CSV table of C-alpha atoms in Angstrom, one decimal:
chain,number,residue,atom,x,y,z
A,11,MET,CA,172.8,-185.0,-96.8
A,12,ARG,CA,169.6,-186.4,-95.2
A,13,LEU,CA,170.9,-188.8,-93.3
A,14,ILE,CA,173.3,-186.8,-91.7
A,15,LEU,CA,171.4,-184.4,-91.1
A,16,THR,CA,168.3,-186.7,-89.5
A,17,PHE,CA,170.9,-187.9,-87.3
A,18,SER,CA,172.6,-184.8,-86.3
A,19,LEU,CA,169.7,-182.7,-85.3
A,20,PRO,CA,168.3,-184.3,-82.3
A,21,LEU,CA,171.6,-184.5,-81.2
A,22,LEU,CA,172.5,-181.0,-81.7
A,23,VAL,CA,169.2,-180.2,-79.6
A,24,GLY,CA,170.8,-182.8,-77.0
A,25,ASN,CA,174.4,-181.1,-76.8
A,26,VAL,CA,173.0,-177.5,-76.7
A,27,PHE,CA,170.8,-178.9,-73.4
A,28,GLN,CA,174.1,-180.9,-72.0
A,29,GLN,CA,175.9,-178.0,-72.7
A,30,LEU,CA,173.0,-175.7,-70.5
A,31,TYR,CA,173.8,-178.4,-67.3
A,32,ASN,CA,176.9,-176.1,-66.6
A,33,MET,CA,176.1,-173.1,-68.6
A,34,VAL,CA,172.8,-172.6,-66.0
A,35,ASP,CA,174.9,-172.9,-63.2
A,36,THR,CA,177.4,-169.9,-64.2
A,37,MET,CA,174.3,-167.8,-65.3
A,38,ILE,CA,172.5,-168.3,-62.0
A,39,VAL,CA,175.9,-167.7,-60.0
A,40,GLY,CA,176.9,-164.9,-62.3
A,41,ARG,CA,173.7,-163.1,-61.5
A,42,PHE,CA,173.0,-163.8,-58.2
A,43,VAL,CA,176.1,-164.6,-56.5
A,44,SER,CA,178.9,-162.5,-57.4
A,45,THR,CA,181.6,-161.5,-60.0
A,46,GLN,CA,184.1,-163.5,-58.0
A,47,ALA,CA,182.0,-166.6,-57.7
A,48,LEU,CA,181.1,-166.3,-61.7
A,49,ALA,CA,184.6,-165.9,-62.7
A,50,GLY,CA,185.5,-169.2,-59.3
A,51,VAL,CA,183.0,-171.2,-61.3
A,52,GLY,CA,184.0,-170.4,-64.8
A,53,SER,CA,187.7,-171.1,-63.8
A,54,THR,CA,187.0,-174.7,-63.1
A,55,GLY,CA,186.1,-175.6,-66.5
A,56,ALA,CA,189.4,-176.3,-67.7
A,57,ILE,CA,190.1,-178.8,-65.0
A,58,SER,CA,186.6,-180.2,-65.6
A,59,PHE,CA,187.5,-180.8,-69.1
A,60,LEU,CA,190.3,-182.6,-68.0
A,61,ILE,CA,188.6,-185.2,-65.8
A,62,MET,CA,185.2,-185.4,-67.5
A,63,GLY,CA,187.0,-185.0,-70.7
A,64,PHE,CA,188.9,-187.8,-70.2
A,65,ALA,CA,185.9,-190.1,-69.0
A,66,MET,CA,183.4,-188.8,-72.2
A,67,GLY,CA,186.3,-189.7,-74.2
A,68,VAL,CA,186.4,-193.4,-73.2
A,69,THR,CA,183.0,-193.9,-73.1
A,70,SER,CA,183.1,-192.6,-76.8
A,71,GLY,CA,185.4,-195.2,-77.3
A,72,PHE,CA,183.4,-197.7,-76.5
A,73,SER,CA,180.3,-196.4,-78.5
A,74,VAL,CA,182.7,-197.0,-81.7
A,75,VAL,CA,183.4,-200.6,-81.0
A,76,ILE,CA,179.1,-201.0,-80.7
A,77,SER,CA,178.6,-199.3,-83.6
A,78,GLN,CA,180.8,-201.4,-85.6
A,79,ARG,CA,179.5,-204.6,-84.2
A,80,PHE,CA,176.0,-203.2,-85.2
A,81,GLY,CA,176.9,-202.5,-88.6
A,82,ALA,CA,178.1,-206.2,-88.8
A,83,ASN,CA,175.0,-207.3,-87.4
A,84,ASP,CA,177.0,-209.0,-84.9
A,85,GLU,CA,174.4,-209.6,-82.4
A,86,LYS,CA,176.3,-211.6,-79.6
A,87,GLY,CA,179.2,-209.7,-80.4
A,88,LEU,CA,177.3,-206.1,-79.8
A,89,ARG,CA,175.8,-207.4,-76.0
A,90,ARG,CA,179.5,-208.4,-74.8
A,91,ALA,CA,181.1,-205.1,-76.1
A,92,VAL,CA,178.0,-203.2,-74.0
A,93,ALA,CA,178.7,-205.7,-70.6
A,94,MET,CA,182.4,-205.0,-70.9
A,95,ALA,CA,182.0,-201.3,-71.5
A,96,VAL,CA,179.8,-201.5,-68.2
A,97,TYR,CA,182.8,-202.8,-66.3
A,98,LEU,CA,185.0,-200.5,-68.0
A,99,CYS,CA,182.9,-197.5,-66.7
A,100,ILE,CA,182.5,-199.3,-62.7
A,101,ALA,CA,186.5,-199.5,-62.8
A,102,LEU,CA,186.7,-196.0,-64.2
A,103,THR,CA,184.6,-194.3,-61.9
A,104,VAL,CA,185.8,-195.7,-59.2
A,105,LEU,CA,189.4,-194.5,-59.8
A,106,MET,CA,188.2,-191.3,-61.5
A,107,THR,CA,186.5,-190.4,-58.3
A,108,LEU,CA,189.4,-191.1,-55.8
A,109,VAL,CA,192.0,-189.2,-58.2
A,110,SER,CA,190.0,-186.0,-59.3
A,111,THR,CA,188.7,-185.0,-55.7
A,112,LEU,CA,192.5,-185.3,-54.7
A,113,ALA,CA,193.5,-183.1,-57.6
A,114,ALA,CA,191.0,-180.6,-57.7
A,115,ARG,CA,193.0,-178.3,-55.3
A,116,PRO,CA,196.2,-178.8,-56.5
A,117,LEU,CA,195.3,-178.4,-60.0
A,118,LEU,CA,193.5,-174.9,-59.1
A,119,VAL,CA,196.5,-173.8,-57.3
A,120,LEU,CA,198.9,-174.9,-60.5
A,121,MET,CA,196.6,-172.5,-62.7
A,122,ASN,CA,197.5,-169.6,-60.2
A,123,THR,CA,193.5,-169.3,-59.5
A,124,PRO,CA,193.4,-165.9,-57.5
A,125,ASP,CA,192.5,-166.0,-53.8
A,126,ASP,CA,189.4,-164.0,-54.3
A,127,MET,CA,187.5,-166.4,-56.1
A,128,PHE,CA,189.7,-169.8,-55.0
A,129,ALA,CA,187.4,-170.9,-52.4
A,130,ASP,CA,183.9,-170.8,-55.2
A,131,ALA,CA,186.4,-172.5,-57.8
A,132,TYR,CA,187.3,-175.3,-54.8
A,133,HIS,CA,183.5,-176.2,-53.6
A,134,TYR,CA,182.2,-176.2,-56.8
A,135,ILE,CA,184.8,-178.5,-58.9
A,136,PHE,CA,185.3,-180.6,-55.4
A,137,THR,CA,181.3,-181.3,-55.4
A,138,ILE,CA,181.1,-181.9,-59.2
A,139,PHE,CA,184.0,-184.4,-59.2
A,140,ALA,CA,182.7,-186.4,-55.9
A,141,GLY,CA,179.3,-187.0,-58.5
A,142,MET,CA,181.3,-188.6,-61.2
A,143,ALA,CA,179.5,-191.6,-61.5
A,144,ALA,CA,176.3,-189.8,-63.0
A,145,PRO,CA,177.9,-188.3,-66.4
A,146,ILE,CA,179.9,-191.3,-67.0
A,147,PHE,CA,177.4,-193.4,-66.9
A,148,TYR,CA,174.6,-191.0,-68.7
A,149,ASN,CA,177.6,-190.8,-71.5
A,150,LEU,CA,177.7,-194.4,-72.0
A,151,LEU,CA,173.9,-195.1,-71.9
A,152,ALA,CA,173.7,-192.2,-74.6
A,153,GLY,CA,176.1,-193.1,-76.5
A,154,ILE,CA,174.9,-197.1,-76.8
A,155,LEU,CA,171.6,-195.4,-78.0
A,156,ARG,CA,173.8,-193.2,-80.8
A,157,ALA,CA,175.6,-196.3,-81.3
A,158,LEU,CA,172.3,-198.5,-82.8
A,159,GLY,CA,171.1,-195.3,-84.5
A,160,ASP,CA,169.0,-193.6,-82.1
A,161,SER,CA,169.9,-189.9,-81.3
A,162,ARG,CA,166.2,-188.9,-80.5
A,163,THR,CA,165.8,-190.5,-77.0
A,164,PRO,CA,168.7,-189.0,-75.5
A,165,LEU,CA,167.4,-185.4,-76.3
A,166,TYR,CA,164.5,-185.9,-74.5
A,167,PHE,CA,165.8,-187.2,-71.4
A,168,LEU,CA,168.3,-184.3,-71.7
A,169,ILE,CA,165.5,-181.5,-71.8
A,170,LEU,CA,163.4,-183.0,-69.1
A,171,SER,CA,166.9,-183.4,-66.6
A,172,SER,CA,168.2,-179.5,-67.9
A,173,VAL,CA,164.6,-178.1,-66.9
A,174,LEU,CA,165.1,-180.5,-63.6
A,175,ASN,CA,168.6,-178.7,-63.4
A,176,VAL,CA,167.6,-175.1,-63.8
A,177,GLY,CA,164.5,-175.7,-61.1
A,178,LEU,CA,166.7,-177.2,-58.7
A,179,ASP,CA,169.7,-174.2,-59.2
A,180,LEU,CA,166.9,-171.5,-58.3
A,181,LEU,CA,166.2,-173.6,-55.0
A,182,PHE,CA,169.6,-174.5,-53.6
A,183,ILE,CA,170.8,-170.9,-54.5
A,184,LEU,CA,168.4,-168.6,-54.2
A,185,GLY,CA,166.0,-171.1,-51.8
A,186,PHE,CA,168.6,-172.8,-49.6
A,187,GLY,CA,171.4,-170.2,-50.1
A,188,MET,CA,174.4,-172.9,-50.8
A,189,GLY,CA,175.9,-171.0,-53.6
A,190,VAL,CA,178.3,-172.5,-55.6
A,191,VAL,CA,177.9,-175.8,-54.2
A,192,GLY,CA,174.4,-175.7,-54.8
A,193,ALA,CA,174.6,-175.3,-58.5
A,194,ALA,CA,177.1,-178.2,-58.3
A,195,VAL,CA,174.9,-180.4,-56.9
A,196,ALA,CA,172.0,-179.6,-58.8
A,197,THR,CA,174.0,-180.8,-62.0
A,198,ILE,CA,174.9,-184.4,-60.5
A,199,ILE,CA,171.2,-184.5,-59.7
A,200,SER,CA,170.3,-184.2,-63.1
A,201,GLN,CA,172.5,-186.2,-64.9
A,202,VAL,CA,171.7,-189.0,-62.2
A,203,VAL,CA,167.8,-188.8,-63.7
A,204,SER,CA,169.0,-188.4,-67.3
A,205,GLY,CA,170.9,-191.8,-66.7
A,206,LEU,CA,168.4,-193.9,-65.1
A,207,LEU,CA,165.6,-192.7,-67.8
A,208,CYS,CA,168.2,-193.8,-70.5
A,209,LEU,CA,168.6,-196.8,-68.4
A,210,PHE,CA,165.2,-197.9,-68.3
A,211,TYR,CA,164.5,-197.2,-71.8
A,212,VAL,CA,167.5,-199.1,-73.3
A,213,ILE,CA,165.8,-202.2,-71.2
A,214,LYS,CA,162.4,-201.7,-72.4
A,215,ARG,CA,162.9,-200.7,-76.5
A,216,PHE,CA,166.1,-202.9,-77.3
A,217,PRO,CA,165.5,-206.7,-77.2
A,218,ILE,CA,168.6,-206.8,-78.8
A,219,LEU,CA,170.7,-205.7,-75.6
A,220,ARG,CA,168.5,-208.7,-73.5
A,221,PHE,CA,171.8,-210.1,-72.1
A,222,GLN,CA,172.3,-214.0,-71.5
A,223,LYS,CA,174.2,-214.8,-69.4
A,224,GLY,CA,177.1,-215.6,-70.9
A,225,ASP,CA,177.5,-212.1,-72.7
A,226,TRP,CA,178.7,-210.7,-68.9
A,227,ARG,CA,181.7,-213.7,-68.8
A,228,THR,CA,185.2,-211.5,-68.6
A,229,ASP,CA,186.3,-211.0,-72.4
A,230,TRP,CA,189.8,-210.0,-72.2
A,231,SER,CA,190.3,-209.4,-76.2
A,232,LEU,CA,187.7,-206.8,-76.5
A,233,ILE,CA,188.4,-204.9,-73.1
A,234,GLY,CA,191.3,-204.6,-75.1
A,235,LEU,CA,189.4,-203.3,-78.1
A,236,HIS,CA,187.4,-201.0,-76.0
A,237,LEU,CA,190.8,-199.6,-74.5
A,238,LYS,CA,192.8,-199.7,-77.7
A,239,ILE,CA,190.1,-197.3,-79.0
A,240,GLY,CA,189.1,-195.5,-76.0
A,241,LEU,CA,192.4,-194.5,-74.1
A,242,PRO,CA,193.6,-192.3,-77.1
A,243,MET,CA,190.4,-190.8,-77.6
A,244,ALA,CA,190.4,-190.0,-73.8
A,245,PHE,CA,194.2,-188.7,-73.6
A,246,GLN,CA,193.0,-186.6,-77.0
A,247,PHE,CA,190.0,-185.3,-75.1
A,248,SER,CA,192.4,-184.4,-72.0
A,249,ILE,CA,195.1,-183.2,-74.1
A,250,THR,CA,193.1,-180.7,-75.5
A,251,ALA,CA,192.0,-179.8,-72.0
A,252,ILE,CA,195.6,-178.8,-70.7
A,253,GLY,CA,195.7,-176.7,-73.6
A,254,VAL,CA,193.0,-174.6,-72.2
A,255,MET,CA,194.0,-175.0,-68.7
A,256,ALA,CA,196.9,-173.2,-69.9
A,257,ILE,CA,194.9,-170.5,-71.6
A,258,GLN,CA,193.0,-170.3,-68.2
A,259,GLY,CA,196.3,-169.8,-66.1
A,260,ALA,CA,197.4,-167.2,-68.7
A,261,ILE,CA,194.2,-165.2,-68.4
A,262,ASN,CA,194.2,-165.7,-64.7
A,263,ALA,CA,197.1,-163.4,-64.5
A,264,PHE,CA,194.9,-160.9,-65.9
A,265,GLY,CA,192.7,-160.6,-63.0
A,266,SER,CA,189.0,-162.0,-61.8
A,267,GLU,CA,187.3,-159.0,-64.2
A,268,ALA,CA,189.3,-161.0,-67.4
A,269,ALA,CA,188.8,-164.3,-66.4
A,270,ALA,CA,185.0,-163.7,-65.9
A,271,GLY,CA,184.9,-162.1,-69.4
A,272,TYR,CA,186.8,-165.0,-71.1
A,273,THR,CA,184.1,-167.3,-68.6
A,274,ALA,CA,181.5,-165.4,-69.9
A,275,ALA,CA,182.6,-165.8,-73.9
A,276,SER,CA,183.6,-169.3,-73.6
A,277,LYS,CA,180.0,-170.2,-72.4
A,278,VAL,CA,178.7,-168.3,-75.6
A,279,GLU,CA,181.2,-169.9,-77.9
A,280,GLN,CA,180.5,-173.9,-76.2
A,281,ILE,CA,176.7,-172.9,-77.4
A,282,CYS,CA,177.8,-171.6,-80.9
A,283,THR,CA,180.4,-174.6,-81.9
A,284,GLN,CA,177.7,-177.0,-80.7
A,285,PRO,CA,176.3,-177.9,-84.6
A,286,MET,CA,180.2,-178.5,-85.8
A,287,ASN,CA,180.5,-180.4,-82.4
A,288,THR,CA,177.3,-182.4,-83.6
A,289,PHE,CA,178.8,-182.9,-87.0
A,290,GLY,CA,181.7,-184.6,-85.5
A,291,VAL,CA,179.9,-186.8,-83.3
A,292,THR,CA,177.4,-188.3,-86.2
A,293,MET,CA,181.1,-188.8,-88.0
A,294,ALA,CA,181.8,-190.7,-85.6
A,295,THR,CA,178.8,-193.0,-85.3
A,296,TYR,CA,178.5,-193.1,-88.9
A,297,ALA,CA,182.2,-194.1,-89.9
A,298,GLY,CA,182.0,-196.8,-87.0
A,299,GLN,CA,178.7,-198.2,-88.7
A,300,ASN,CA,179.9,-198.3,-92.5
A,301,LEU,CA,183.1,-199.8,-91.5
A,302,GLY,CA,181.4,-202.5,-89.9
A,303,ALA,CA,179.3,-203.0,-93.0
A,304,GLY,CA,182.3,-202.4,-95.0
A,305,ARG,CA,181.0,-199.3,-96.8
A,306,ILE,CA,184.2,-197.5,-97.0
A,307,ASP,CA,182.5,-195.4,-100.0
A,308,ARG,CA,180.2,-193.9,-97.9
A,309,VAL,CA,182.7,-193.1,-95.4
A,310,LYS,CA,184.5,-191.0,-97.8
A,311,GLU,CA,181.1,-189.4,-99.4
A,312,GLY,CA,179.3,-188.7,-95.6
A,313,VAL,CA,182.7,-187.0,-94.5
A,314,TRP,CA,183.2,-184.6,-97.8
A,315,LYS,CA,179.4,-183.7,-97.4
A,316,CYS,CA,179.3,-183.6,-93.6
A,317,SER,CA,182.3,-181.3,-94.1
A,318,VAL,CA,180.5,-178.7,-96.5
A,319,LEU,CA,177.5,-178.5,-94.1
A,320,SER,CA,179.6,-177.8,-90.9
A,321,THR,CA,181.0,-175.0,-93.3
A,322,ILE,CA,178.2,-173.1,-94.3
A,323,VAL,CA,176.7,-173.4,-90.5
A,324,SER,CA,179.9,-172.3,-89.0
A,325,VAL,CA,179.6,-168.8,-91.0
A,326,LEU,CA,176.3,-168.4,-90.2
A,327,VAL,CA,176.8,-169.1,-86.4
A,328,THR,CA,179.8,-166.2,-87.0
A,329,GLY,CA,177.4,-163.7,-88.3
A,330,ILE,CA,175.0,-164.5,-85.3
A,331,VAL,CA,178.1,-163.7,-82.8
A,332,PHE,CA,178.8,-160.5,-84.3
A,333,LEU,CA,175.2,-159.2,-84.0
A,334,CYS,CA,174.4,-160.7,-80.7
A,335,GLY,CA,177.4,-161.9,-78.8
A,336,ASP,CA,176.9,-159.0,-76.5
A,337,TRP,CA,173.2,-159.9,-75.6
A,338,PHE,CA,174.3,-163.3,-74.9
A,339,VAL,CA,177.1,-162.0,-72.7
A,340,THR,CA,174.7,-159.8,-70.3
A,341,LEU,CA,173.2,-163.3,-69.4
A,342,PHE,CA,176.0,-164.2,-67.5
A,343,VAL,CA,177.3,-160.5,-66.4
A,344,GLY,CA,174.9,-158.0,-66.6
A,345,ALA,CA,175.0,-154.7,-68.5
A,346,GLY,CA,177.0,-153.0,-65.1
A,347,GLU,CA,180.7,-154.6,-65.9
A,348,PRO,CA,182.0,-152.8,-68.7
A,349,VAL,CA,185.4,-153.9,-68.6
A,350,VAL,CA,184.6,-157.8,-68.3
A,351,MET,CA,182.1,-156.9,-71.7
A,352,ASP,CA,185.0,-155.4,-73.4
A,353,TYR,CA,187.3,-158.5,-72.7
A,354,ALA,CA,184.4,-160.9,-73.5
A,355,ARG,CA,183.8,-159.0,-76.8
A,356,GLN,CA,187.7,-159.1,-78.0
A,357,TYR,CA,187.8,-162.7,-77.2
A,358,MET,CA,184.2,-163.7,-79.1
A,359,HIS,CA,184.9,-161.5,-82.3
A,360,ILE,CA,188.4,-162.8,-82.8
A,361,THR,CA,187.6,-166.6,-82.4
A,362,SER,CA,184.2,-166.8,-83.9
A,363,VAL,CA,186.2,-166.0,-87.5
A,364,PHE,CA,187.8,-169.2,-87.4
A,365,TYR,CA,185.0,-171.7,-86.3
A,366,PHE,CA,184.5,-173.0,-89.5
A,367,MET,CA,188.2,-174.3,-88.9
A,368,LEU,CA,187.3,-175.8,-85.6
A,369,GLY,CA,184.3,-177.7,-87.9
A,370,LEU,CA,186.6,-179.5,-90.1
A,371,LEU,CA,188.4,-180.6,-86.8
A,372,PHE,CA,185.4,-182.3,-85.5
A,373,VAL,CA,184.1,-183.5,-88.6
A,374,PHE,CA,187.7,-185.5,-89.7
A,375,ARG,CA,189.0,-185.8,-85.9
A,376,ASN,CA,185.7,-187.8,-85.0
A,377,ALA,CA,185.6,-189.8,-88.6
A,378,LEU,CA,188.9,-191.1,-87.6
A,379,GLN,CA,188.2,-192.0,-84.3
A,380,GLY,CA,184.9,-194.2,-85.9
A,381,MET,CA,187.1,-195.6,-88.1
A,382,GLY,CA,189.2,-197.0,-85.3
A,383,SER,CA,192.7,-194.6,-86.3
A,384,SER,CA,192.6,-193.0,-82.4
A,385,MET,CA,196.2,-193.0,-82.4
A,386,VAL,CA,196.2,-190.5,-85.3
A,387,THR,CA,194.0,-188.0,-83.4
A,388,LEU,CA,195.8,-188.3,-80.4
A,389,VAL,CA,199.0,-186.9,-82.2
A,390,GLY,CA,196.9,-184.5,-83.3
A,391,GLY,CA,195.8,-183.8,-79.9
A,392,GLY,CA,199.5,-183.2,-79.3
A,393,ILE,CA,200.0,-180.9,-82.1
A,394,GLU,CA,197.1,-178.8,-80.4
A,395,LEU,CA,198.1,-179.2,-76.8
A,396,VAL,CA,201.8,-177.9,-78.1
A,397,LEU,CA,200.4,-174.7,-80.1
A,398,ARG,CA,198.1,-174.1,-77.6
A,399,THR,CA,199.9,-173.6,-74.5
A,400,VAL,CA,202.8,-172.0,-76.3
A,401,ILE,CA,201.1,-169.1,-77.8
A,402,ALA,CA,199.0,-168.8,-74.7
A,403,PHE,CA,202.0,-167.8,-72.6
A,404,VAL,CA,204.3,-166.4,-75.5
A,405,LEU,CA,201.9,-164.1,-77.0
A,406,PRO,CA,199.9,-162.3,-74.1
A,407,PRO,CA,203.4,-160.9,-72.5
A,408,LEU,CA,203.9,-158.9,-76.0
A,409,ILE,CA,200.5,-157.9,-77.4
A,410,GLY,CA,198.1,-158.6,-74.7
A,411,PHE,CA,194.9,-160.2,-74.0
A,412,THR,CA,194.7,-160.9,-77.8
A,413,GLY,CA,197.7,-163.2,-77.2
A,414,ILE,CA,194.9,-165.2,-75.4
A,415,CYS,CA,192.5,-164.7,-77.9
A,416,VAL,CA,194.0,-166.1,-81.2
A,417,ALA,CA,195.8,-169.2,-79.0
A,418,GLY,CA,192.6,-171.4,-79.6
A,419,PRO,CA,192.0,-170.5,-83.4
A,420,SER,CA,196.0,-171.4,-84.2
A,421,ALA,CA,195.3,-174.8,-82.5
A,422,TRP,CA,192.4,-175.4,-84.4
A,423,ILE,CA,194.2,-174.7,-87.5
A,424,GLY,CA,197.4,-176.6,-86.5
A,425,ALA,CA,195.4,-179.8,-85.4
A,426,SER,CA,193.1,-179.6,-88.4
A,427,VAL,CA,195.2,-179.8,-91.7
A,428,PRO,CA,197.6,-182.9,-90.5
A,429,LEU,CA,193.8,-184.8,-90.2
A,430,ILE,CA,192.6,-183.8,-93.3
A,431,ILE,CA,195.8,-185.3,-94.9
A,432,VAL,CA,195.6,-188.4,-92.6
A,433,PHE,CA,192.2,-189.0,-93.7
A,434,LEU,CA,193.1,-188.3,-97.5
A,435,ILE,CA,196.1,-190.9,-97.3
A,436,LEU,CA,194.1,-193.6,-95.0
A,437,ILE,CA,190.6,-193.7,-97.3
A,438,PRO,CA,192.4,-195.7,-100.3
A,439,ARG,CA,194.1,-198.1,-97.7
A,440,TYR,CA,190.7,-198.9,-95.6
A,441,GLN,CA,189.0,-199.5,-98.7
A,442,LYS,CA,191.1,-202.2,-99.8
A,443,ARG,CA,191.4,-203.8,-96.2
A,444,TYR,CA,187.4,-203.4,-95.4
A,445,GLY,CA,185.8,-202.4,-98.5
A,446,ARG,CA,183.2,-204.1,-100.8
A,447,PRO,CA,181.5,-202.6,-103.8
A,448,PRO,CA,179.5,-200.1,-103.6
A,449,GLU,CA,175.8,-200.5,-104.0
A,450,PRO,CA,174.0,-200.1,-107.5
A,451,ALA,CA,172.1,-196.8,-107.3
A,452,ALA,CA,168.5,-197.4,-107.1
A,453,GLU,CA,166.4,-197.0,-110.6
């Protein structure tokens, strides 16, 4: 329990600051540009999650392989795993930058983006996609550090770059009048800074990653292993994002005020659910390292203790949402938008009651990914997609905006229950295949 908390707390703060990149953009745009600009930037969240989530899933898969090599004390294998991950990220950056910039406009049209916010949405998301290299290489380097057990250093660099992002947002939007494009450029520059800081730190701090010539020789088997784990994780992220896009498309049919209310409420949700998300990321590294060391007993124990922690924290977070949710929303839209506030309040009050199920989904999904069972989590993502999409389009015509609000929680429940069952089935099998006897307790 202490180990999980020690690793998770810096990661939690880091995740919160990472969320601040887009959140600060949204806050400043909403308060200093217009409600339509706020809705426009917010409506790109699902598209951004589709593309960026795919990239984050792939790099998370790469870090699983790296953590397994580290747990097995395989120094040469560790270096080669990092080298092959770098090659793959270069190819990924080129491909995804090209595809995402070309697909930005058609995706916004597909989501029924209203005319009064279409231009802001397109200019913002196109600029973000053009800077795709920055988040890909930051996430790779941060993942390497976490795979080696260092969750603090990425936090320090994120804090610095988040502060930089705030300053650049104010400079580009208020000083230069660049609008939503200024917010996107500020985000990209800040991510570049955090990535470069991670790179310099890895080079200086970890002798184990001082490469030799042979480490960079192409290893197709290792590339295949990276893709075997990384692609299902990436598709799982993207499947979830498609479901979010379906919800965004349904919300857009309610108009820009509903879209603005959902945007503000979803930003509050992103911050409030970071503790549960952090426990999930912790379990991916924890399960990967202990699988590499053959300690399946510790995987099982850690997952259950982390589930308890996540449930306790989620209940506390739900209470905070009910007490302080309205104040959080005013950070984005101000107090003079009562209709927007009503939409945001309704969404927060319904979804926050089910945060505990989202927490369990994060824990078990990431633990299975850390154990290399990415295809299982991909199936879970498919269940989540189907439930979220069907409910988002079936219920709103019957019960209005409430149908939008229950789509997410229904998907969380539908995806988490099968993953918990599969975890219980797989643990004994992994114990037979990889496990070694538990270490004797200290006297």
